PDB file of C-alpha atoms and ligand atoms in Angstrom:
ATOM      1  CA  MET A 316       0.000   0.000   0.000  1.00 87.00           C
ATOM      2  CA  ILE A 317       2.827   2.323  -0.963  1.00 92.00           C
ATOM      3  CA  TYR A 318       2.389   4.379  -4.110  1.00 93.00           C
ATOM      4  CA  ASN A 319       4.799   6.447  -6.127  1.00 94.00           C
ATOM      5  CA  VAL A 320       3.051   9.754  -6.722  1.00 93.00           C
ATOM      6  CA  ALA A 321       5.860  11.608  -8.534  1.00 92.00           C
ATOM      7  CA  GLY A 322       3.667  11.743 -11.635  1.00 92.00           C
ATOM      8  CA  LEU A 323       0.813  13.320  -9.708  1.00 92.00           C
ATOM      9  CA  LEU A 324       3.007  15.858  -7.945  1.00 90.00           C
ATOM     10  CA  THR A 325       4.564  17.074 -11.170  1.00 90.00           C
ATOM     11  CA  GLY A 326       1.244  16.921 -13.009  1.00 91.00           C
ATOM     12  CA  ASN A 327      -1.783  19.144 -13.027  1.00 92.00           C
ATOM     13  CA  LEU A 328      -4.357  20.046 -10.438  1.00 92.00           C
ATOM     14  CA  GLY A 329      -7.079  17.399 -10.406  1.00 90.00           C
ATOM     15  CA  ASP A 330      -4.942  14.619 -11.887  1.00 94.00           C
ATOM     16  CA  ASN A 331      -5.792  11.331 -10.259  1.00 93.00           C
ATOM     17  CA  GLN A 332      -4.855   7.683  -9.987  1.00 94.00           C
ATOM     18  CA  GLN A 333      -6.953   4.717  -8.998  1.00 95.00           C
ATOM     19  CA  HIS A 334      -5.510   1.650  -7.272  1.00 94.00           C
ATOM     20  CA  GLU A 335      -7.112  -1.559  -6.096  1.00 94.00           C
ATOM     21  CA  PHE A 336      -5.790  -3.958  -3.512  1.00 90.00           C
ATOM     22  CA  GLU A 337      -6.920  -7.311  -2.284  1.00 94.00           C
ATOM     23  CA  ASN A 338      -6.207  -9.668   0.579  1.00 94.00           C
ATOM     24  CA  GLU A 339      -3.581  -7.500   2.275  1.00 93.00           C
ATOM     25  CA  ARG A 340      -2.716  -7.944   5.931  1.00 94.00           C
ATOM     26  CA  LEU A 341      -1.691  -5.402   8.566  1.00 92.00           C
ATOM     27  CA  VAL A 342      -0.864  -5.547  12.254  1.00 93.00           C
ATOM     28  CA  VAL A 343      -1.806  -2.288  13.982  1.00 90.00           C
ATOM     29  CA  ASP A 344      -1.313  -1.784  17.726  1.00 88.00           C
ATOM     30  CA  GLY A 345      -0.968  -5.552  18.133  1.00 90.00           C
ATOM     31  CA  ARG A 346      -4.200  -6.312  16.320  1.00 91.00           C
ATOM     32  CA  SER A 347      -4.170  -8.279  13.106  1.00 94.00           C
ATOM     33  CA  LEU A 348      -6.318  -6.929  10.287  1.00 95.00           C
ATOM     34  CA  ASP A 349      -6.760  -9.517   7.556  1.00 96.00           C
ATOM     35  CA  GLU A 350      -8.264  -9.801   4.087  1.00 96.00           C
ATOM     36  CA  ILE A 351      -7.938  -6.058   3.565  1.00 96.00           C
ATOM     37  CA  SER A 352      -9.319  -5.125   0.196  1.00 96.00           C
ATOM     38  CA  GLY A 353     -10.645  -2.016  -1.447  1.00 95.00           C
ATOM     39  CA  SER A 354      -9.901   0.811  -3.778  1.00 96.00           C
ATOM     40  CA  VAL A 355      -7.859   3.973  -3.373  1.00 96.00           C
ATOM     41  CA  ARG A 356      -8.149   7.174  -5.342  1.00 96.00           C
ATOM     42  CA  LEU A 357      -5.227   9.577  -5.233  1.00 96.00           C
ATOM     43  CA  MET A 358      -5.970  13.099  -6.413  1.00 96.00           C
ATOM     44  CA  ARG A 359      -3.627  16.026  -6.820  1.00 95.00           C
ATOM     45  CA  THR A 360      -4.908  19.144  -5.039  1.00 92.00           C
ATOM     46  CA  ASP A 361      -3.282  22.540  -4.820  1.00 89.00           C
ATOM     47  CA  LEU A 362      -0.432  21.542  -2.497  1.00 88.00           C
ATOM     48  CA  THR A 363      -1.255  18.005  -1.438  1.00 91.00           C
ATOM     49  CA  VAL A 364      -2.448  14.614  -2.606  1.00 94.00           C
ATOM     50  CA  LEU A 365      -5.965  13.834  -1.439  1.00 95.00           C
ATOM     51  CA  VAL A 366      -6.482  10.158  -0.688  1.00 95.00           C
ATOM     52  CA  LYS A 367      -9.917   8.579  -0.650  1.00 96.00           C
ATOM     53  CA  ALA A 368     -10.069   4.891   0.167  1.00 95.00           C
ATOM     54  CA  ASP A 369     -12.969   2.483   0.560  1.00 96.00           C
ATOM     55  CA  ILE A 370     -11.705  -0.486   2.508  1.00 96.00           C
ATOM     56  CA  GLU A 371     -13.019  -3.712   3.954  1.00 96.00           C
ATOM     57  CA  ALA A 372     -11.182  -5.946   6.386  1.00 97.00           C
ATOM     58  CA  VAL A 373     -11.673  -8.838   8.757  1.00 97.00           C
ATOM     59  CA  THR A 374     -10.354  -9.128  12.268  1.00 96.00           C
ATOM     60  CA  HIS A 375     -10.781 -11.564  15.131  1.00 95.00           C
ATOM     61  CA  ASP A 376     -11.982 -10.761  18.613  1.00 94.00           C
ATOM     62  CA  SER A 377     -14.015 -12.238  21.466  1.00 96.00           C
ATOM     63  CA  CYS A 378     -17.773 -11.921  21.412  1.00 97.00           C
ATOM     64  CA  SER A 379     -18.874  -9.373  24.014  1.00 96.00           C
ATOM     65  CA  ARG A 380     -21.873 -11.535  24.961  1.00 96.00           C
ATOM     66  CA  CYS A 381     -20.659 -15.130  24.984  1.00 96.00           C
ATOM     67  CA  LEU A 382     -16.842 -14.595  24.987  1.00 96.00           C
ATOM     68  CA  GLU A 383     -16.359 -17.101  22.157  1.00 96.00           C
ATOM     69  CA  PRO A 384     -14.157 -16.120  19.179  1.00 96.00           C
ATOM     70  CA  ALA A 385     -15.880 -13.630  16.901  1.00 96.00           C
ATOM     71  CA  THR A 386     -15.026 -12.754  13.311  1.00 96.00           C
ATOM     72  CA  VAL A 387     -15.482  -9.011  12.920  1.00 95.00           C
ATOM     73  CA  TYR A 388     -16.032  -7.376   9.516  1.00 94.00           C
ATOM     74  CA  VAL A 389     -14.989  -3.757   9.150  1.00 95.00           C
ATOM     75  CA  ASP A 390     -15.942  -1.380   6.389  1.00 94.00           C
ATOM     76  CA  VAL A 391     -14.495   2.122   6.339  1.00 94.00           C
ATOM     77  CA  THR A 392     -14.076   5.116   4.070  1.00 94.00           C
ATOM     78  CA  MET A 393     -10.906   7.056   4.680  1.00 92.00           C
ATOM     79  CA  GLU A 394     -10.153  10.536   3.407  1.00 93.00           C
ATOM     80  CA  GLU A 395      -6.806  12.165   4.148  1.00 92.00           C
ATOM     81  CA  GLU A 396      -4.504  14.713   2.597  1.00 93.00           C
ATOM     82  CA  PHE A 397      -0.830  13.840   2.238  1.00 93.00           C
ATOM     83  CA  SER A 398       1.735  16.613   1.963  1.00 91.00           C
ATOM     84  CA  PRO A 399       4.962  16.140   0.027  1.00 89.00           C
ATOM     85  CA  ALA A 400       8.210  16.383   1.990  1.00 85.00           C
ATOM     86  CA  ASN A 401       9.690  17.722  -1.220  1.00 73.00           C
ATOM     87  CA  ALA A 402       7.427  20.756  -1.398  1.00 71.00           C
ATOM     88  CA  ASP A 403       9.246  22.302  -4.372  1.00 69.00           C
ATOM     89  CA  LEU A 404       7.679  19.712  -6.661  1.00 64.00           C
ATOM     90  CA  VAL A 405       4.129  20.944  -6.188  1.00 65.00           C
ATOM     91  CA  SER A 406       4.908  24.612  -5.623  1.00 59.00           C
ATOM     92  CA  GLY A 407       6.589  24.768  -9.023  1.00 54.00           C
ATOM     93  CA  SER A 408       9.586  26.881  -9.996  1.00 46.00           C
ATOM     94  CA  GLY A 409       9.720  30.347  -8.571  1.00 40.00           C
ATOM     95  CA  ASN A 410       6.743  29.922  -6.241  1.00 42.00           C
ATOM     96  CA  ARG A 411       8.555  29.936  -2.934  1.00 41.00           C
ATOM     97  CA  SER A 412       5.618  31.118  -0.874  1.00 42.00           C
ATOM     98  CA  GLY A 413       3.768  27.902  -1.662  1.00 41.00           C
ATOM     99  CA  SER A 414       6.504  25.672  -0.352  1.00 40.00           C
ATOM    100  CA  ARG A 415       6.534  27.323   3.055  1.00 40.00           C
ATOM    101  CA  THR A 416       2.941  26.452   3.806  1.00 42.00           C
ATOM    102  CA  ILE A 417       3.568  22.728   3.937  1.00 44.00           C
ATOM    103  CA  GLY A 418       4.223  21.204   7.286  1.00 42.00           C
ATOM    104  CA  THR A 419       7.654  22.675   7.931  1.00 43.00           C
ATOM    105  CA  ASP A 420       6.645  25.331  10.454  1.00 45.00           C
ATOM    106  CA  GLY A 421       5.068  23.018  13.014  1.00 45.00           C
ATOM    107  CA  ASP A 422       1.490  23.928  12.255  1.00 45.00           C
ATOM    108  CA  ASP A 423      -1.368  21.794  13.554  1.00 43.00           C
ATOM    109  CA  TYR A 424      -1.984  20.064  10.246  1.00 44.00           C
ATOM    110  CA  TYR A 425       1.441  18.532  10.099  1.00 46.00           C
ATOM    111  CA  ASP A 426       1.437  14.816  10.740  1.00 56.00           C
ATOM    112  CA  SER A 427       4.474  12.701   9.963  1.00 61.00           C
ATOM    113  CA  ALA A 428       2.226   9.774   9.002  1.00 69.00           C
ATOM    114  CA  LEU A 429       0.681  11.848   6.245  1.00 85.00           C
ATOM    115  CA  VAL A 430       3.833  12.889   4.432  1.00 89.00           C
ATOM    116  CA  ILE A 431       4.910  11.864   0.967  1.00 92.00           C
ATOM    117  CA  ASP A 432       8.607  11.079   1.355  1.00 91.00           C
ATOM    118  CA  GLU A 433      11.539  12.624  -0.527  1.00 90.00           C
ATOM    119  CA  GLN A 434      11.366   9.836  -3.114  1.00 91.00           C
ATOM    120  CA  ASN A 435       7.681  10.698  -3.721  1.00 92.00           C
ATOM    121  CA  PHE A 436       6.318   7.547  -2.118  1.00 93.00           C
ATOM    122  CA  LEU A 437       2.987   7.869  -0.383  1.00 94.00           C
ATOM    123  CA  ASP A 438       2.634   5.201   2.298  1.00 92.00           C
ATOM    124  CA  LEU A 439      -0.995   4.504   3.098  1.00 91.00           C
ATOM    125  CA  THR A 440      -0.267   1.757   5.634  1.00 90.00           C
ATOM    126  CA  GLU A 441      -0.371   3.793   8.852  1.00 88.00           C
ATOM    127  CA  GLY A 442      -3.379   5.951   7.987  1.00 89.00           C
ATOM    128  CA  LEU A 443      -5.329   3.014   6.646  1.00 91.00           C
ATOM    129  CA  GLY A 444      -4.546   0.878   9.689  1.00 91.00           C
ATOM    130  CA  GLN A 445      -5.685   3.613  12.062  1.00 90.00           C
ATOM    131  CA  ALA A 446      -8.877   4.186  10.062  1.00 92.00           C
ATOM    132  CA  LEU A 447      -9.700   0.479  10.281  1.00 93.00           C
ATOM    133  CA  LEU A 448      -8.931   0.357  14.015  1.00 92.00           C
ATOM    134  CA  SER A 449     -11.185   3.307  14.744  1.00 92.00           C
ATOM    135  CA  ALA A 450     -14.022   1.608  12.848  1.00 93.00           C
ATOM    136  CA  LEU A 451     -13.933  -1.559  14.963  1.00 93.00           C
ATOM    137  CA  PRO A 452     -17.040  -2.144  17.073  1.00 93.00           C
ATOM    138  CA  ILE A 453     -16.681  -1.537  20.823  1.00 93.00           C
ATOM    139  CA  ALA A 454     -18.794  -4.593  21.605  1.00 95.00           C
ATOM    140  CA  PRO A 455     -18.137  -7.197  18.877  1.00 96.00           C
ATOM    141  CA  LEU A 456     -20.588 -10.063  18.458  1.00 96.00           C
ATOM    142  CA  CYS A 457     -20.011 -13.608  17.155  1.00 95.00           C
ATOM    143  CA  ASN A 458     -23.458 -13.275  15.611  1.00 93.00           C
ATOM    144  CA  ASP A 459     -26.104 -10.550  15.762  1.00 94.00           C
ATOM    145  CA  ASP A 460     -28.436 -13.054  17.390  1.00 96.00           C
ATOM    146  CA  CYS A 461     -25.921 -14.260  19.985  1.00 96.00           C
ATOM    147  CA  LEU A 462     -27.791 -15.308  23.124  1.00 95.00           C
ATOM    148  CA  GLY A 463     -24.812 -14.735  25.389  1.00 95.00           C
ATOM    149  CA  ILE A 464     -23.976 -16.374  28.676  1.00 95.00           C
ATOM    150  CA  CYS A 465     -26.707 -17.184  31.170  1.00 95.00           C
ATOM    151  CA  HIS A 466     -26.213 -14.939  34.193  1.00 92.00           C
ATOM    152  CA  ILE A 467     -27.668 -17.586  36.480  1.00 93.00           C
ATOM    153  CA  CYS A 468     -26.008 -20.863  35.476  1.00 94.00           C
ATOM    154  CA  THR A 469     -23.217 -19.390  33.248  1.00 94.00           C
ATOM    155  CA  VAL A 470     -23.712 -21.758  30.296  1.00 95.00           C
ATOM    156  CA  ASN A 471     -23.250 -20.462  26.772  1.00 96.00           C
ATOM    157  CA  ARG A 472     -26.888 -20.148  25.748  1.00 94.00           C
ATOM    158  CA  ASN A 473     -25.968 -20.546  22.056  1.00 95.00           C
ATOM    159  CA  ILE A 474     -24.912 -24.127  22.857  1.00 95.00           C
ATOM    160  CA  ILE A 475     -27.087 -25.148  25.788  1.00 93.00           C
ATOM    161  CA  ALA A 476     -30.680 -24.030  26.197  1.00 92.00           C
ATOM    162  CA  CYS A 477     -30.811 -23.783  29.961  1.00 92.00           C
ATOM    163  CA  SER A 478     -34.152 -23.388  31.689  1.00 89.00           C
ATOM    164  CA  CYS A 479     -33.149 -20.417  33.848  1.00 87.00           C
ATOM    165  CA  ALA A 480     -34.714 -17.885  31.501  1.00 66.00           C
ATOM    166  CA  LYS A 481     -38.041 -19.748  31.573  1.00 66.00           C
ATOM    167  CA  SER A 482     -38.450 -18.763  35.173  1.00 62.00           C
ATOM    168  CA  SER A 483     -39.305 -15.105  34.785  1.00 55.00           C
ATOM    169  CA  GLN A 484     -38.749 -14.531  38.461  1.00 58.00           C
ATOM    170  CA  ASP A 485     -35.760 -12.436  39.464  1.00 62.00           C
ATOM    171  CA  PRO A 486     -33.399 -14.754  41.402  1.00 60.00           C
ATOM    172  CA  ARG A 487     -33.179 -12.226  44.254  1.00 67.00           C
ATOM    173  CA  TRP A 488     -36.946 -12.375  44.730  1.00 66.00           C
ATOM    174  CA  ALA A 489     -36.774 -16.156  44.542  1.00 67.00           C
ATOM    175  CA  ALA A 490     -34.291 -16.186  47.419  1.00 70.00           C
ATOM    176  CA  LEU A 491     -36.503 -13.854  49.438  1.00 69.00           C
ATOM    177  CA  ALA A 492     -39.561 -15.962  48.724  1.00 67.00           C
ATOM    178  CA  GLU A 493     -37.710 -19.045  49.928  1.00 70.00           C
ATOM    179  CA  LEU A 494     -36.670 -17.206  53.098  1.00 73.00           C
ATOM    180  CA  MET A 495     -40.242 -16.127  53.830  1.00 70.00           C
ATOM    181  CA  GLU A 496     -41.474 -19.619  53.124  1.00 71.00           C
ATOM    182  CA  ASN A 497     -38.934 -21.059  55.593  1.00 74.00           C
ATOM    183  CA  SER A 498     -39.801 -18.520  58.281  1.00 72.00           C
ATOM    184  CA  GLY A 499     -43.476 -19.295  57.711  1.00 58.00           C
ATOM    185  CA  GLU A 500     -42.792 -22.984  58.261  1.00 53.00           C
ATOM    186  CA  SER A 501     -40.880 -22.375  61.481  1.00 50.00           C
ATOM    187  CA  ALA A 502     -43.774 -20.276  62.816  1.00 47.00           C
ATOM    188  CA  ASP A 503     -46.106 -23.216  62.589  1.00 53.00           C
TER     189      ASP A 503
HETATM  190 ZN1   ZN B1384     -21.498 -14.571  21.067  1.00 57.17          ZN
HETATM  191 ZN1   ZN B1385     -29.069 -20.697  32.842  1.00 57.17          ZN
END
């Protein structure tokens, strides 16, 4: 997911390239993102290259309800601007004011992950990985219909249909009822 954008940088405003990728794999912050596929459009703007990517990936997690392994599908659209380290390329000859606006004066927009290197390679790996990570669900599920773990007998209710749920009574009330029943018996 590294692209040479020298042609774009020396080209005209609005020039663009389209790239497809399939079945890539990334490890971001210790998490493995697999089967990454999608399309990337690189477009030359005034001083940057605008990247738009539609990406799908698969990752593995534990189901938040039943704790069994869950396959999680992620689908994300990423849009970022990458600034060339070699600013002279896009600013053109004689336009020195343009080159000063790009990331060299510590402004808030500068991000080392979003820089096109001196050899004009744009590396999408970091930005794409972060976009996928941020799109992961907070509470992944093995299945949308996962029944989870029974809070009373702790079986996985996807595997064993326990009868706990059939008793609609709250277990705390059941305990109280038993207590009252016992005290009633002793009063006899
Ligand atoms: Zn589950
Ligand atoms: Zn149960």
